[in-house]
């Protein structure tokens, strides 16, 4: 999520469509010159990566590269390292450089074409899946991993933006500020974990019958339990908030509430930065109030 916020906050953000158009012929040439007999077509999606569907030697594949810049490249490198750590060579099939006409190059990651889940998962299954990823990754950390402090810094900016625009009432601003303060006061005592950063329904897919958690471009060093609580904030999972918000992470309930409030605050800020909030049926105030009013 922070990658998307940074993208929309920037004044000089790249043109994704133009970048995709520049990469596509170079990618086709690279694959065809290596004798792979590839057919490559652009794939549009919510990720900040540049993605393609491909048929290579009769197999359906998924290709992902990155936007210009060292930060975007580092994000994709980190994502591939995490996927390799979790699933070995079954998900990251190959990594290679694609030279472009301007003399630069892009890292490209080749993956199998995964299938969407056949049905929504339940809260207990989501919590177990997030916990399993955390346990597999254990104490291993990829290079250049963003810290939770960056989330807190962005949260302070988000709270100011929503307040100034009249999208949050003062009572909510004060309570969210108090909850975020809990992290600042006690973060060192909370269990650390490598968090996915965008653990949602669309990033859980099937390799055959086995679920795989993909799209780790927003991974960061955060708090164990964060990913499950993040999962709850997706619109399709809101019905679970009343019954499944507390008690599944091992964290104190007030910290669980603080994480939920932080996530909804950042998602609301992203929607404001991108302009998407103008089309949303539920306002930032209503979404955050829903978290603050959960029974204690």
Short mmCIF file of C-alpha atoms in Angstrom, two decimals:
data_model
loop_
_atom_site.label_atom_id
_atom_site.label_comp_id
_atom_site.label_asym_id
_atom_site.label_seq_id
_atom_site.Cartn_x
_atom_site.Cartn_y
_atom_site.Cartn_z
CA UNK A 1 0.00 0.00 0.00
CA UNK A 2 2.79 2.46 0.81
CA UNK A 3 4.22 2.03 -2.67
CA UNK A 4 0.92 3.10 -4.19
CA UNK A 5 0.61 6.06 -1.81
CA UNK A 6 4.12 7.22 -2.73
CA UNK A 7 3.26 6.84 -6.42
CA UNK A 8 0.15 9.02 -6.21
CA UNK A 9 1.77 11.58 -3.92
CA UNK A 10 4.63 12.14 -6.38
CA UNK A 11 4.47 15.08 -8.78
CA UNK A 12 6.60 13.35 -11.43
CA UNK A 13 5.13 9.86 -11.43
CA UNK A 14 5.82 7.77 -14.53
CA UNK A 15 3.23 7.07 -17.20
CA UNK A 16 2.49 3.37 -16.67
CA UNK A 17 0.79 2.89 -20.04
CA UNK A 18 3.70 4.49 -21.92
CA UNK A 19 6.22 2.50 -19.92
CA UNK A 20 4.37 -0.74 -20.65
CA UNK A 21 4.33 0.10 -24.36
CA UNK A 22 8.09 0.69 -24.33
CA UNK A 23 8.85 -2.56 -22.53
CA UNK A 24 6.57 -4.86 -24.52
CA UNK A 25 8.57 -5.06 -27.80
CA UNK A 26 11.84 -5.43 -25.90
CA UNK A 27 10.37 -8.21 -23.80
CA UNK A 28 9.04 -10.03 -26.86
CA UNK A 29 12.41 -9.74 -28.58
CA UNK A 30 14.23 -10.99 -25.48
CA UNK A 31 12.05 -14.08 -25.14
CA UNK A 32 11.98 -14.89 -28.84
CA UNK A 33 15.75 -14.49 -29.21
CA UNK A 34 16.27 -17.02 -26.44
CA UNK A 35 14.27 -19.57 -28.41
CA UNK A 36 11.30 -19.60 -26.07
CA UNK A 37 8.70 -19.09 -28.81
CA UNK A 38 6.76 -16.63 -26.69
CA UNK A 39 3.50 -14.78 -27.22
CA UNK A 40 3.25 -11.84 -24.79
CA UNK A 41 0.25 -9.58 -24.09
CA UNK A 42 -0.14 -6.77 -21.53
CA UNK A 43 -2.14 -7.49 -18.39
CA UNK A 44 -3.78 -4.61 -16.57
CA UNK A 45 -4.06 -4.73 -12.80
CA UNK A 46 -3.80 -2.89 -9.51
CA UNK A 47 -0.13 -3.60 -8.93
CA UNK A 48 2.45 -0.90 -9.58
CA UNK A 49 4.51 -3.45 -11.50
CA UNK A 50 4.26 -3.85 -15.27
CA UNK A 51 2.62 -7.22 -15.89
CA UNK A 52 2.10 -9.46 -18.89
CA UNK A 53 0.40 -12.72 -19.76
CA UNK A 54 2.54 -15.03 -21.86
CA UNK A 55 2.48 -18.32 -23.66
CA UNK A 56 5.97 -19.80 -23.61
CA UNK A 57 6.67 -23.20 -25.20
CA UNK A 58 2.99 -24.02 -24.89
CA UNK A 59 2.79 -23.11 -21.17
CA UNK A 60 0.78 -20.21 -19.71
CA UNK A 61 3.02 -17.85 -17.81
CA UNK A 62 2.89 -14.54 -15.93
CA UNK A 63 5.65 -11.93 -16.31
CA UNK A 64 6.28 -8.99 -14.03
CA UNK A 65 8.76 -6.16 -14.33
CA UNK A 66 8.98 -2.78 -12.62
CA UNK A 67 8.63 0.94 -13.20
CA UNK A 68 11.75 3.10 -13.69
CA UNK A 69 13.95 3.80 -10.69
CA UNK A 70 16.05 2.00 -8.13
CA UNK A 71 13.26 1.84 -5.54
CA UNK A 72 10.89 0.06 -7.94
CA UNK A 73 13.62 -2.39 -8.95
CA UNK A 74 14.44 -3.09 -5.30
CA UNK A 75 10.77 -3.74 -4.59
CA UNK A 76 10.54 -6.38 -7.34
CA UNK A 77 13.83 -7.96 -6.27
CA UNK A 78 12.56 -8.17 -2.70
CA UNK A 79 9.25 -9.65 -3.89
CA UNK A 80 11.01 -12.35 -5.92
CA UNK A 81 13.32 -13.17 -3.01
CA UNK A 82 10.35 -13.61 -0.67
CA UNK A 83 8.43 -15.80 -3.13
CA UNK A 84 11.52 -17.96 -3.64
CA UNK A 85 11.93 -18.26 0.12
CA UNK A 86 8.28 -19.30 0.55
CA UNK A 87 7.76 -21.55 -2.45
CA UNK A 88 11.16 -22.35 -3.90
CA UNK A 89 11.31 -22.55 -7.70
CA UNK A 90 7.61 -23.43 -8.08
CA UNK A 91 6.57 -19.74 -8.27
CA UNK A 92 9.71 -17.85 -9.32
CA UNK A 93 10.57 -19.82 -12.45
CA UNK A 94 13.19 -17.41 -13.77
CA UNK A 95 14.64 -13.91 -13.42
CA UNK A 96 16.28 -12.10 -16.30
CA UNK A 97 17.20 -8.63 -17.56
CA UNK A 98 15.32 -6.98 -20.43
CA UNK A 99 17.50 -4.36 -22.24
CA UNK A 100 15.55 -1.30 -23.44
CA UNK A 101 16.16 1.04 -26.36
CA UNK A 102 17.33 3.88 -24.08
CA UNK A 103 20.23 1.79 -22.76
CA UNK A 104 18.60 0.94 -19.44
CA UNK A 105 17.30 -2.48 -18.44
CA UNK A 106 14.52 -3.94 -16.33
CA UNK A 107 14.50 -6.96 -14.10
CA UNK A 108 11.77 -9.39 -15.16
CA UNK A 109 10.36 -12.22 -13.04
CA UNK A 110 8.72 -15.22 -14.72
CA UNK A 111 6.00 -17.07 -12.82
CA UNK A 112 3.35 -19.69 -13.60
CA UNK A 113 -0.14 -18.51 -14.47
CA UNK A 114 -2.04 -19.01 -11.21
CA UNK A 115 -5.80 -19.34 -10.83
CA UNK A 116 -8.09 -17.26 -8.60
CA UNK A 117 -9.61 -18.87 -5.53
CA UNK A 118 -12.73 -20.89 -6.27
CA UNK A 119 -14.51 -19.37 -3.25
CA UNK A 120 -13.86 -16.72 -0.59
CA UNK A 121 -11.83 -17.86 2.38
CA UNK A 122 -13.00 -17.67 5.99
CA UNK A 123 -11.33 -15.57 8.70
CA UNK A 124 -9.79 -18.59 10.43
CA UNK A 125 -8.25 -19.72 7.13
CA UNK A 126 -6.95 -16.23 6.35
CA UNK A 127 -5.38 -15.97 9.80
CA UNK A 128 -3.79 -19.40 9.40
CA UNK A 129 -2.44 -18.54 5.94
CA UNK A 130 -0.89 -15.28 7.13
CA UNK A 131 0.61 -17.05 10.14
CA UNK A 132 2.04 -19.83 7.95
CA UNK A 133 3.81 -17.29 5.73
CA UNK A 134 5.25 -15.57 8.79
CA UNK A 135 6.47 -18.89 10.21
CA UNK A 136 8.07 -19.94 6.92
CA UNK A 137 9.91 -16.65 6.63
CA UNK A 138 10.83 -16.76 10.34
CA UNK A 139 13.74 -14.38 11.10
CA UNK A 140 14.94 -14.15 7.49
CA UNK A 141 14.83 -10.63 6.06
CA UNK A 142 15.37 -9.52 2.44
CA UNK A 143 17.56 -6.53 1.65
CA UNK A 144 16.22 -2.97 1.85
CA UNK A 145 13.12 -3.97 3.82
CA UNK A 146 10.98 -0.91 4.75
CA UNK A 147 10.29 -0.46 8.45
CA UNK A 148 7.07 0.09 10.38
CA UNK A 149 8.24 3.58 11.24
CA UNK A 150 7.59 4.50 7.60
CA UNK A 151 3.97 3.41 8.07
CA UNK A 152 3.64 5.59 11.16
CA UNK A 153 5.12 8.58 9.34
CA UNK A 154 2.68 8.12 6.44
CA UNK A 155 -0.19 7.69 8.92
CA UNK A 156 0.54 11.07 10.49
CA UNK A 157 0.44 12.67 7.06
CA UNK A 158 -2.75 10.80 6.19
CA UNK A 159 -4.49 11.89 9.37
CA UNK A 160 -3.61 15.52 8.66
CA UNK A 161 -4.82 15.29 5.04
CA UNK A 162 -8.18 13.70 5.87
CA UNK A 163 -8.76 16.14 8.72
CA UNK A 164 -7.91 19.21 6.63
CA UNK A 165 -10.26 18.05 3.85
CA UNK A 166 -13.11 17.54 6.28
CA UNK A 167 -13.21 13.80 5.60
CA UNK A 168 -12.76 12.91 9.29
CA UNK A 169 -14.49 14.54 12.23
CA UNK A 170 -12.42 15.79 15.15
CA UNK A 171 -13.54 13.04 17.51
CA UNK A 172 -12.28 10.40 15.09
CA UNK A 173 -9.03 12.29 14.51
CA UNK A 174 -8.32 12.36 18.25
CA UNK A 175 -9.11 8.65 18.73
CA UNK A 176 -7.10 7.49 15.71
CA UNK A 177 -4.20 9.64 16.86
CA UNK A 178 -4.40 7.99 20.29
CA UNK A 179 -4.38 4.51 18.77
CA UNK A 180 -1.40 5.28 16.55
CA UNK A 181 0.36 6.58 19.66
CA UNK A 182 0.11 3.06 21.10
CA UNK A 183 2.52 1.89 18.40
CA UNK A 184 4.94 4.71 19.03
CA UNK A 185 4.98 3.95 22.76
CA UNK A 186 5.10 0.16 22.62
CA UNK A 187 6.32 -0.94 19.19
CA UNK A 188 9.60 -2.34 20.55
CA UNK A 189 7.66 -4.78 22.75
CA UNK A 190 5.39 -6.09 19.97
CA UNK A 191 6.31 -9.27 18.05
CA UNK A 192 8.11 -8.35 14.82
CA UNK A 193 7.32 -10.08 11.52
CA UNK A 194 7.91 -9.71 7.81
CA UNK A 195 4.49 -8.49 6.68
CA UNK A 196 3.02 -8.82 3.20
CA UNK A 197 1.66 -5.28 3.19
CA UNK A 198 -1.26 -6.02 0.85
CA UNK A 199 -2.64 -9.35 2.08
CA UNK A 200 -6.01 -9.39 0.33
CA UNK A 201 -8.30 -11.74 -1.60
CA UNK A 202 -6.78 -10.96 -5.01
CA UNK A 203 -3.27 -11.74 -3.79
CA UNK A 204 -4.17 -15.26 -2.69
CA UNK A 205 -4.21 -17.56 -5.73
CA UNK A 206 -4.05 -21.24 -6.55
CA UNK A 207 -1.19 -23.28 -7.96
CA UNK A 208 -3.22 -26.37 -8.76
CA UNK A 209 -5.12 -26.84 -5.49
CA UNK A 210 -2.52 -25.15 -3.28
CA UNK A 211 -3.05 -21.52 -2.17
CA UNK A 212 -0.14 -19.19 -2.80
CA UNK A 213 0.29 -15.66 -1.41
CA UNK A 214 1.67 -13.48 -4.22
CA UNK A 215 2.50 -9.81 -4.91
CA UNK A 216 4.87 -9.01 -2.04
CA UNK A 217 5.94 -5.66 -3.52
CA UNK A 218 4.79 -3.78 -0.38
CA UNK A 219 6.46 -6.12 2.13
CA UNK A 220 7.79 -4.43 5.26
CA UNK A 221 9.08 -5.20 8.73
CA UNK A 222 5.99 -4.85 10.88
CA UNK A 223 3.98 -6.60 13.57
CA UNK A 224 2.93 -10.26 13.66
CA UNK A 225 -0.82 -10.35 13.03
CA UNK A 226 -0.88 -7.23 10.86
CA UNK A 227 -1.61 -9.09 7.62
CA UNK A 228 -4.69 -10.87 8.96
CA UNK A 229 -6.15 -7.61 10.28
CA UNK A 230 -5.36 -5.95 6.95
CA UNK A 231 -7.30 -8.76 5.21
CA UNK A 232 -10.38 -7.89 7.29
CA UNK A 233 -10.48 -4.34 5.93
CA UNK A 234 -11.31 -5.34 2.34
CA UNK A 235 -14.88 -4.46 1.47
CA UNK A 236 -15.89 -8.08 0.86
CA UNK A 237 -14.56 -9.02 4.31
CA UNK A 238 -16.26 -6.23 6.28
CA UNK A 239 -19.08 -8.57 7.39
CA UNK A 240 -16.47 -10.43 9.47
CA UNK A 241 -15.38 -7.37 11.44
CA UNK A 242 -17.97 -7.72 14.18
CA UNK A 243 -17.14 -11.36 14.89
CA UNK A 244 -13.52 -11.85 13.87
CA UNK A 245 -11.64 -8.60 14.51
CA UNK A 246 -10.23 -9.58 17.88
CA UNK A 247 -8.52 -12.60 19.37
CA UNK A 248 -6.93 -14.23 16.30
CA UNK A 249 -3.48 -12.61 16.31
CA UNK A 250 -2.25 -13.00 19.87
CA UNK A 251 -2.01 -9.22 20.15
CA UNK A 252 -3.83 -7.15 22.81
CA UNK A 253 -7.30 -6.12 21.56
CA UNK A 254 -6.42 -2.43 21.66
CA UNK A 255 -3.40 -3.06 19.41
CA UNK A 256 -5.61 -5.06 17.04
CA UNK A 257 -8.01 -2.10 16.92
CA UNK A 258 -5.10 0.26 16.35
CA UNK A 259 -3.87 -1.81 13.39
CA UNK A 260 -7.36 -1.87 11.86
CA UNK A 261 -7.65 1.90 12.28
CA UNK A 262 -4.17 2.43 10.81
CA UNK A 263 -4.95 0.30 7.75
CA UNK A 264 -8.29 1.99 7.05
CA UNK A 265 -6.67 5.39 7.54
CA UNK A 266 -3.94 4.59 5.00
CA UNK A 267 -6.42 3.06 2.54
CA UNK A 268 -8.57 6.19 2.82
CA UNK A 269 -5.52 8.38 2.25
CA UNK A 270 -4.61 6.35 -0.83
CA UNK A 271 -8.16 6.76 -2.15
CA UNK A 272 -7.91 10.53 -1.66
CA UNK A 273 -4.48 10.73 -3.33
CA UNK A 274 -5.72 8.75 -6.34
CA UNK A 275 -9.14 10.40 -6.46
CA UNK A 276 -10.87 7.03 -6.12
CA UNK A 277 -12.70 8.12 -2.93
CA UNK A 278 -15.04 10.25 -5.06
CA UNK A 279 -16.59 7.04 -6.41
CA UNK A 280 -16.66 5.09 -3.16
CA UNK A 281 -20.02 4.25 -1.61
CA UNK A 282 -18.58 4.33 1.94
CA UNK A 283 -16.86 7.51 3.13
CA UNK A 284 -13.53 7.59 5.03
CA UNK A 285 -15.41 8.81 8.10
CA UNK A 286 -17.86 5.90 7.97
CA UNK A 287 -15.12 3.32 7.46
CA UNK A 288 -12.98 4.57 10.33
CA UNK A 289 -16.01 5.01 12.60
CA UNK A 290 -16.85 1.36 11.95
CA UNK A 291 -13.47 0.37 13.40
CA UNK A 292 -13.65 2.75 16.34
CA UNK A 293 -17.14 1.52 17.25
CA UNK A 294 -16.33 -2.19 17.27
CA UNK A 295 -17.42 -3.59 20.66
CA UNK A 296 -14.64 -3.70 23.20
#
